[in-house]
């Protein structure tokens, strides 16, 4: 399955989960930053595709779960995607 944009909104800030974690697997801070932007855009929407992207990023961040910023992102993402 091919990763596509994290954000449901295409624009200058759109990046893929692959770009965030694929090319820099040791850079969870950037993944959390971009994921946080995506969370802000997705909150209040019922987009299955956008929620799928957030679940995928949450999964990719698991190896970094002990980092405080990752923990906060994962909690926020799971609250949004579990409903």
PDB file of N, CA and C in Angstrom:
ATOM      1  N   UNK A   1       0.837  -1.176   0.000  1.00  0.00           N
ATOM      2  CA  UNK A   1       0.000   0.000   0.000  1.00  0.00           C
ATOM      3  C   UNK A   1       0.884   1.243   0.000  1.00  0.00           C
ATOM      4  N   UNK A   2       0.585   2.170  -0.841  1.00  0.00           N
ATOM      5  CA  UNK A   2       1.386   3.371  -0.996  1.00  0.00           C
ATOM      6  C   UNK A   2       0.918   4.442  -0.018  1.00  0.00           C
ATOM      7  N   UNK A   3       1.869   5.060   0.721  1.00  0.00           N
ATOM      8  CA  UNK A   3       1.518   6.163   1.596  1.00  0.00           C
ATOM      9  C   UNK A   3       1.220   7.380   0.747  1.00  0.00           C
ATOM     10  N   UNK A   4       0.169   8.083   1.110  1.00  0.00           N
ATOM     11  CA  UNK A   4      -0.152   9.327   0.438  1.00  0.00           C
ATOM     12  C   UNK A   4      -0.164  10.434   1.473  1.00  0.00           C
ATOM     13  N   UNK A   5      -0.662  11.578   1.148  1.00  0.00           N
ATOM     14  CA  UNK A   5      -0.582  12.742   2.040  1.00  0.00           C
ATOM     15  C   UNK A   5      -1.164  12.449   3.411  1.00  0.00           C
ATOM     16  N   UNK A   6      -0.498  12.936   4.434  1.00  0.00           N
ATOM     17  CA  UNK A   6      -1.006  12.822   5.790  1.00  0.00           C
ATOM     18  C   UNK A   6      -2.236  13.696   5.948  1.00  0.00           C
ATOM     19  N   UNK A   7      -2.188  14.844   5.365  1.00  0.00           N
ATOM     20  CA  UNK A   7      -3.268  15.801   5.497  1.00  0.00           C
ATOM     21  C   UNK A   7      -4.281  15.595   4.388  1.00  0.00           C
ATOM     22  N   UNK A   8      -5.577  15.728   4.714  1.00  0.00           N
ATOM     23  CA  UNK A   8      -6.576  15.620   3.663  1.00  0.00           C
ATOM     24  C   UNK A   8      -6.571  16.834   2.752  1.00  0.00           C
ATOM     25  N   UNK A   9      -5.849  17.873   3.164  1.00  0.00           N
ATOM     26  CA  UNK A   9      -5.801  19.107   2.390  1.00  0.00           C
ATOM     27  C   UNK A   9      -4.492  19.147   1.622  1.00  0.00           C
ATOM     28  N   UNK A  10      -4.572  19.214   0.306  1.00  0.00           N
ATOM     29  CA  UNK A  10      -3.365  19.316  -0.506  1.00  0.00           C
ATOM     30  C   UNK A  10      -2.923  20.767  -0.512  1.00  0.00           C
ATOM     31  N   UNK A  11      -1.663  20.983  -0.405  1.00  0.00           N
ATOM     32  CA  UNK A  11      -1.140  22.338  -0.425  1.00  0.00           C
ATOM     33  C   UNK A  11       0.346  22.317  -0.177  1.00  0.00           C
ATOM     34  N   UNK A  12       0.936  23.481   0.018  1.00  0.00           N
ATOM     35  CA  UNK A  12       2.379  23.564   0.186  1.00  0.00           C
ATOM     36  C   UNK A  12       2.908  22.765   1.373  1.00  0.00           C
ATOM     37  N   UNK A  13       2.081  22.568   2.408  1.00  0.00           N
ATOM     38  CA  UNK A  13       2.541  21.846   3.588  1.00  0.00           C
ATOM     39  C   UNK A  13       2.237  20.368   3.564  1.00  0.00           C
ATOM     40  N   UNK A  14       1.635  19.857   2.497  1.00  0.00           N
ATOM     41  CA  UNK A  14       1.260  18.452   2.432  1.00  0.00           C
ATOM     42  C   UNK A  14       2.493  17.576   2.277  1.00  0.00           C
ATOM     43  N   UNK A  15       2.578  16.553   3.106  1.00  0.00           N
ATOM     44  CA  UNK A  15       3.655  15.582   3.019  1.00  0.00           C
ATOM     45  C   UNK A  15       3.059  14.208   3.233  1.00  0.00           C
ATOM     46  N   UNK A  16       3.792  13.195   2.863  1.00  0.00           N
ATOM     47  CA  UNK A  16       3.288  11.841   3.062  1.00  0.00           C
ATOM     48  C   UNK A  16       3.897  11.240   4.315  1.00  0.00           C
ATOM     49  N   UNK A  17       3.222  10.213   4.839  1.00  0.00           N
ATOM     50  CA  UNK A  17       3.772   9.488   5.984  1.00  0.00           C
ATOM     51  C   UNK A  17       5.124   8.905   5.605  1.00  0.00           C
ATOM     52  N   UNK A  18       5.263   8.504   4.359  1.00  0.00           N
ATOM     53  CA  UNK A  18       6.527   7.978   3.869  1.00  0.00           C
ATOM     54  C   UNK A  18       7.615   9.038   3.960  1.00  0.00           C
ATOM     55  N   UNK A  19       7.295  10.261   3.561  1.00  0.00           N
ATOM     56  CA  UNK A  19       8.276  11.339   3.628  1.00  0.00           C
ATOM     57  C   UNK A  19       8.655  11.634   5.064  1.00  0.00           C
ATOM     58  N   UNK A  20       7.679  11.614   5.959  1.00  0.00           N
ATOM     59  CA  UNK A  20       7.945  11.967   7.348  1.00  0.00           C
ATOM     60  C   UNK A  20       8.788  10.922   8.051  1.00  0.00           C
ATOM     61  N   UNK A  21       8.415   9.649   7.937  1.00  0.00           N
ATOM     62  CA  UNK A  21       9.137   8.610   8.668  1.00  0.00           C
ATOM     63  C   UNK A  21      10.019   7.746   7.774  1.00  0.00           C
ATOM     64  N   UNK A  22       9.728   7.691   6.478  1.00  0.00           N
ATOM     65  CA  UNK A  22      10.477   6.817   5.590  1.00  0.00           C
ATOM     66  C   UNK A  22      11.896   7.272   5.336  1.00  0.00           C
ATOM     67  N   UNK A  23      12.072   8.534   5.020  1.00  0.00           N
ATOM     68  CA  UNK A  23      13.410   8.993   4.691  1.00  0.00           C
ATOM     69  C   UNK A  23      14.203   9.366   5.920  1.00  0.00           C
ATOM     70  N   UNK A  24      13.531   9.595   7.036  1.00  0.00           N
ATOM     71  CA  UNK A  24      14.227   9.983   8.264  1.00  0.00           C
ATOM     72  C   UNK A  24      13.641   9.232   9.453  1.00  0.00           C
ATOM     73  N   UNK A  25      13.839   7.910   9.491  1.00  0.00           N
ATOM     74  CA  UNK A  25      13.226   7.136  10.559  1.00  0.00           C
ATOM     75  C   UNK A  25      13.708   7.529  11.948  1.00  0.00           C
ATOM     76  N   UNK A  26      14.829   8.209  12.036  1.00  0.00           N
ATOM     77  CA  UNK A  26      15.344   8.648  13.326  1.00  0.00           C
ATOM     78  C   UNK A  26      14.911  10.046  13.689  1.00  0.00           C
ATOM     79  N   UNK A  27      13.913  10.595  13.004  1.00  0.00           N
ATOM     80  CA  UNK A  27      13.476  11.964  13.251  1.00  0.00           C
ATOM     81  C   UNK A  27      12.014  12.018  13.699  1.00  0.00           C
ATOM     82  N   UNK A  28      11.711  11.427  14.841  1.00  0.00           N
ATOM     83  CA  UNK A  28      10.318  11.421  15.283  1.00  0.00           C
ATOM     84  C   UNK A  28       9.786  12.813  15.598  1.00  0.00           C
ATOM     85  N   UNK A  29      10.655  13.764  15.935  1.00  0.00           N
ATOM     86  CA  UNK A  29      10.191  15.117  16.235  1.00  0.00           C
ATOM     87  C   UNK A  29       9.486  15.723  15.026  1.00  0.00           C
ATOM     88  N   UNK A  30      10.052  15.533  13.840  1.00  0.00           N
ATOM     89  CA  UNK A  30       9.435  16.062  12.628  1.00  0.00           C
ATOM     90  C   UNK A  30       8.132  15.333  12.332  1.00  0.00           C
ATOM     91  N   UNK A  31       8.107  14.049  12.558  1.00  0.00           N
ATOM     92  CA  UNK A  31       6.883  13.280  12.340  1.00  0.00           C
ATOM     93  C   UNK A  31       5.779  13.766  13.276  1.00  0.00           C
ATOM     94  N   UNK A  32       6.132  14.033  14.523  1.00  0.00           N
ATOM     95  CA  UNK A  32       5.160  14.522  15.489  1.00  0.00           C
ATOM     96  C   UNK A  32       4.685  15.918  15.097  1.00  0.00           C
ATOM     97  N   UNK A  33       5.585  16.758  14.627  1.00  0.00           N
ATOM     98  CA  UNK A  33       5.211  18.113  14.219  1.00  0.00           C
ATOM     99  C   UNK A  33       4.201  18.060  13.077  1.00  0.00           C
ATOM    100  N   UNK A  34       4.530  17.304  12.039  1.00  0.00           N
ATOM    101  CA  UNK A  34       3.646  17.196  10.884  1.00  0.00           C
ATOM    102  C   UNK A  34       2.356  16.481  11.269  1.00  0.00           C
ATOM    103  N   UNK A  35       2.467  15.441  12.081  1.00  0.00           N
ATOM    104  CA  UNK A  35       1.279  14.730  12.535  1.00  0.00           C
ATOM    105  C   UNK A  35       0.357  15.621  13.352  1.00  0.00           C
ATOM    106  N   UNK A  36       0.942  16.503  14.151  1.00  0.00           N
ATOM    107  CA  UNK A  36       0.135  17.446  14.930  1.00  0.00           C
ATOM    108  C   UNK A  36      -0.641  18.396  14.035  1.00  0.00           C
ATOM    109  N   UNK A  37      -0.006  18.848  12.964  1.00  0.00           N
ATOM    110  CA  UNK A  37      -0.697  19.697  11.987  1.00  0.00           C
ATOM    111  C   UNK A  37      -1.858  18.918  11.370  1.00  0.00           C
ATOM    112  N   UNK A  38      -1.586  17.666  11.003  1.00  0.00           N
ATOM    113  CA  UNK A  38      -2.636  16.824  10.414  1.00  0.00           C
ATOM    114  C   UNK A  38      -3.782  16.615  11.402  1.00  0.00           C
ATOM    115  N   UNK A  39      -3.460  16.382  12.671  1.00  0.00           N
ATOM    116  CA  UNK A  39      -4.500  16.207  13.681  1.00  0.00           C
ATOM    117  C   UNK A  39      -5.393  17.438  13.751  1.00  0.00           C
ATOM    118  N   UNK A  40      -4.772  18.609  13.728  1.00  0.00           N
ATOM    119  CA  UNK A  40      -5.536  19.848  13.776  1.00  0.00           C
ATOM    120  C   UNK A  40      -6.474  19.990  12.589  1.00  0.00           C
ATOM    121  N   UNK A  41      -6.035  19.538  11.427  1.00  0.00           N
ATOM    122  CA  UNK A  41      -6.858  19.625  10.228  1.00  0.00           C
ATOM    123  C   UNK A  41      -7.992  18.601  10.234  1.00  0.00           C
ATOM    124  N   UNK A  42      -7.743  17.449  10.838  1.00  0.00           N
ATOM    125  CA  UNK A  42      -8.693  16.339  10.784  1.00  0.00           C
ATOM    126  C   UNK A  42      -9.747  16.425  11.887  1.00  0.00           C
ATOM    127  N   UNK A  43      -9.417  17.066  12.998  1.00  0.00           N
ATOM    128  CA  UNK A  43     -10.375  17.149  14.105  1.00  0.00           C
ATOM    129  C   UNK A  43     -11.696  17.716  13.599  1.00  0.00           C
ATOM    130  N   UNK A  44     -12.757  17.027  13.909  1.00  0.00           N
ATOM    131  CA  UNK A  44     -14.079  17.455  13.494  1.00  0.00           C
ATOM    132  C   UNK A  44     -14.521  16.898  12.150  1.00  0.00           C
ATOM    133  N   UNK A  45     -13.620  16.261  11.426  1.00  0.00           N
ATOM    134  CA  UNK A  45     -13.971  15.651  10.151  1.00  0.00           C
ATOM    135  C   UNK A  45     -14.253  14.168  10.351  1.00  0.00           C
ATOM    136  N   UNK A  46     -14.904  13.562   9.408  1.00  0.00           N
ATOM    137  CA  UNK A  46     -15.149  12.122   9.445  1.00  0.00           C
ATOM    138  C   UNK A  46     -14.486  11.443   8.252  1.00  0.00           C
ATOM    139  N   UNK A  47     -13.339  11.939   7.846  1.00  0.00           N
ATOM    140  CA  UNK A  47     -12.637  11.406   6.683  1.00  0.00           C
ATOM    141  C   UNK A  47     -11.929  10.102   7.048  1.00  0.00           C
ATOM    142  N   UNK A  48     -12.401   9.010   6.470  1.00  0.00           N
ATOM    143  CA  UNK A  48     -11.763   7.717   6.738  1.00  0.00           C
ATOM    144  C   UNK A  48     -10.330   7.698   6.255  1.00  0.00           C
ATOM    145  N   UNK A  49     -10.066   8.342   5.127  1.00  0.00           N
ATOM    146  CA  UNK A  49      -8.711   8.376   4.582  1.00  0.00           C
ATOM    147  C   UNK A  49      -7.769   9.132   5.521  1.00  0.00           C
ATOM    148  N   UNK A  50      -8.189  10.294   5.983  1.00  0.00           N
ATOM    149  CA  UNK A  50      -7.342  11.079   6.880  1.00  0.00           C
ATOM    150  C   UNK A  50      -7.087  10.328   8.178  1.00  0.00           C
ATOM    151  N   UNK A  51      -8.126   9.684   8.721  1.00  0.00           N
ATOM    152  CA  UNK A  51      -7.951   8.911   9.954  1.00  0.00           C
ATOM    153  C   UNK A  51      -7.017   7.727   9.727  1.00  0.00           C
ATOM    154  N   UNK A  52      -7.074   7.140   8.544  1.00  0.00           N
ATOM    155  CA  UNK A  52      -6.181   6.042   8.199  1.00  0.00           C
ATOM    156  C   UNK A  52      -4.728   6.508   8.189  1.00  0.00           C
ATOM    157  N   UNK A  53      -4.484   7.696   7.651  1.00  0.00           N
ATOM    158  CA  UNK A  53      -3.118   8.237   7.627  1.00  0.00           C
ATOM    159  C   UNK A  53      -2.603   8.444   9.047  1.00  0.00           C
ATOM    160  N   UNK A  54      -3.477   8.965   9.921  1.00  0.00           N
ATOM    161  CA  UNK A  54      -3.060   9.192  11.300  1.00  0.00           C
ATOM    162  C   UNK A  54      -2.778   7.880  12.018  1.00  0.00           C
ATOM    163  N   UNK A  55      -3.588   6.862  11.765  1.00  0.00           N
ATOM    164  CA  UNK A  55      -3.326   5.534  12.363  1.00  0.00           C
ATOM    165  C   UNK A  55      -1.984   4.988  11.897  1.00  0.00           C
ATOM    166  N   UNK A  56      -1.691   5.180  10.619  1.00  0.00           N
ATOM    167  CA  UNK A  56      -0.427   4.691  10.063  1.00  0.00           C
ATOM    168  C   UNK A  56       0.763   5.412  10.700  1.00  0.00           C
ATOM    169  N   UNK A  57       0.651   6.718  10.865  1.00  0.00           N
ATOM    170  CA  UNK A  57       1.739   7.459  11.502  1.00  0.00           C
ATOM    171  C   UNK A  57       1.880   7.035  12.958  1.00  0.00           C
ATOM    172  N   UNK A  58       0.760   6.856  13.646  1.00  0.00           N
ATOM    173  CA  UNK A  58       0.793   6.379  15.030  1.00  0.00           C
ATOM    174  C   UNK A  58       1.557   5.051  15.106  1.00  0.00           C
ATOM    175  N   UNK A  59       1.268   4.155  14.182  1.00  0.00           N
ATOM    176  CA  UNK A  59       1.954   2.864  14.135  1.00  0.00           C
ATOM    177  C   UNK A  59       3.457   3.044  13.899  1.00  0.00           C
ATOM    178  N   UNK A  60       3.815   3.917  12.984  1.00  0.00           N
ATOM    179  CA  UNK A  60       5.231   4.137  12.675  1.00  0.00           C
ATOM    180  C   UNK A  60       5.992   4.789  13.820  1.00  0.00           C
ATOM    181  N   UNK A  61       5.278   5.493  14.679  1.00  0.00           N
ATOM    182  CA  UNK A  61       5.935   6.153  15.813  1.00  0.00           C
ATOM    183  C   UNK A  61       6.099   5.240  17.022  1.00  0.00           C
ATOM    184  N   UNK A  62       5.528   4.049  16.986  1.00  0.00           N
ATOM    185  CA  UNK A  62       5.627   3.126  18.132  1.00  0.00           C
ATOM    186  C   UNK A  62       7.044   2.936  18.654  1.00  0.00           C
ATOM    187  N   UNK A  63       8.059   2.771  17.787  1.00  0.00           N
ATOM    188  CA  UNK A  63       9.408   2.567  18.318  1.00  0.00           C
ATOM    189  C   UNK A  63       9.935   3.750  19.137  1.00  0.00           C
ATOM    190  N   UNK A  64       9.280   4.905  19.007  1.00  0.00           N
ATOM    191  CA  UNK A  64       9.716   6.113  19.720  1.00  0.00           C
ATOM    192  C   UNK A  64       8.743   6.489  20.829  1.00  0.00           C
ATOM    193  N   UNK A  65       7.919   5.535  21.259  1.00  0.00           N
ATOM    194  CA  UNK A  65       6.838   5.800  22.208  1.00  0.00           C
ATOM    195  C   UNK A  65       7.306   6.339  23.554  1.00  0.00           C
ATOM    196  N   UNK A  66       8.552   6.141  23.908  1.00  0.00           N
ATOM    197  CA  UNK A  66       9.032   6.638  25.201  1.00  0.00           C
ATOM    198  C   UNK A  66       9.331   8.134  25.180  1.00  0.00           C
ATOM    199  N   UNK A  67       9.373   8.726  24.001  1.00  0.00           N
ATOM    200  CA  UNK A  67       9.636  10.173  23.895  1.00  0.00           C
ATOM    201  C   UNK A  67       8.364  10.932  24.267  1.00  0.00           C
ATOM    202  N   UNK A  68       8.470  11.948  25.109  1.00  0.00           N
ATOM    203  CA  UNK A  68       7.265  12.670  25.566  1.00  0.00           C
ATOM    204  C   UNK A  68       6.423  13.237  24.429  1.00  0.00           C
ATOM    205  N   UNK A  69       7.044  13.828  23.417  1.00  0.00           N
ATOM    206  CA  UNK A  69       6.275  14.418  22.321  1.00  0.00           C
ATOM    207  C   UNK A  69       5.552  13.356  21.501  1.00  0.00           C
ATOM    208  N   UNK A  70       6.155  12.183  21.391  1.00  0.00           N
ATOM    209  CA  UNK A  70       5.518  11.082  20.674  1.00  0.00           C
ATOM    210  C   UNK A  70       4.342  10.554  21.489  1.00  0.00           C
ATOM    211  N   UNK A  71       4.522  10.434  22.779  1.00  0.00           N
ATOM    212  CA  UNK A  71       3.455   9.974  23.659  1.00  0.00           C
ATOM    213  C   UNK A  71       2.236  10.886  23.556  1.00  0.00           C
ATOM    214  N   UNK A  72       2.462  12.190  23.596  1.00  0.00           N
ATOM    215  CA  UNK A  72       1.361  13.155  23.487  1.00  0.00           C
ATOM    216  C   UNK A  72       0.664  13.013  22.136  1.00  0.00           C
ATOM    217  N   UNK A  73       1.440  12.924  21.055  1.00  0.00           N
ATOM    218  CA  UNK A  73       0.839  12.772  19.731  1.00  0.00           C
ATOM    219  C   UNK A  73       0.018  11.491  19.656  1.00  0.00           C
ATOM    220  N   UNK A  74       0.583  10.385  20.116  1.00  0.00           N
ATOM    221  CA  UNK A  74      -0.105   9.092  20.011  1.00  0.00           C
ATOM    222  C   UNK A  74      -1.400   9.086  20.818  1.00  0.00           C
ATOM    223  N   UNK A  75      -1.399   9.702  22.006  1.00  0.00           N
ATOM    224  CA  UNK A  75      -2.619   9.778  22.799  1.00  0.00           C
ATOM    225  C   UNK A  75      -3.680  10.597  22.069  1.00  0.00           C
ATOM    226  N   UNK A  76      -3.266  11.719  21.510  1.00  0.00           N
ATOM    227  CA  UNK A  76      -4.198  12.584  20.781  1.00  0.00           C
ATOM    228  C   UNK A  76      -4.730  11.880  19.529  1.00  0.00           C
ATOM    229  N   UNK A  77      -3.847  11.215  18.808  1.00  0.00           N
ATOM    230  CA  UNK A  77      -4.241  10.514  17.584  1.00  0.00           C
ATOM    231  C   UNK A  77      -5.188   9.368  17.903  1.00  0.00           C
ATOM    232  N   UNK A  78      -4.886   8.607  18.943  1.00  0.00           N
ATOM    233  CA  UNK A  78      -5.758   7.480  19.284  1.00  0.00           C
ATOM    234  C   UNK A  78      -7.128   7.945  19.748  1.00  0.00           C
ATOM    235  N   UNK A  79      -7.187   9.074  20.466  1.00  0.00           N
ATOM    236  CA  UNK A  79      -8.478   9.611  20.893  1.00  0.00           C
ATOM    237  C   UNK A  79      -9.316  10.001  19.677  1.00  0.00           C
ATOM    238  N   UNK A  80      -8.671  10.512  18.669  1.00  0.00           N
ATOM    239  CA  UNK A  80      -9.378  10.954  17.466  1.00  0.00           C
ATOM    240  C   UNK A  80      -9.769   9.787  16.565  1.00  0.00           C
ATOM    241  N   UNK A  81      -8.910   8.781  16.478  1.00  0.00           N
ATOM    242  CA  UNK A  81      -9.145   7.687  15.538  1.00  0.00           C
ATOM    243  C   UNK A  81      -9.918   6.510  16.136  1.00  0.00           C
ATOM    244  N   UNK A  82     -10.106   6.484  17.439  1.00  0.00           N
ATOM    245  CA  UNK A  82     -10.779   5.341  18.052  1.00  0.00           C
ATOM    246  C   UNK A  82     -12.301   5.442  18.013  1.00  0.00           C
ATOM    247  N   UNK A  83     -12.810   6.616  17.676  1.00  0.00           N
ATOM    248  CA  UNK A  83     -14.260   6.810  17.680  1.00  0.00           C
ATOM    249  C   UNK A  83     -14.870   6.345  16.457  1.00  0.00           C
TER     250      UNK A  83
END
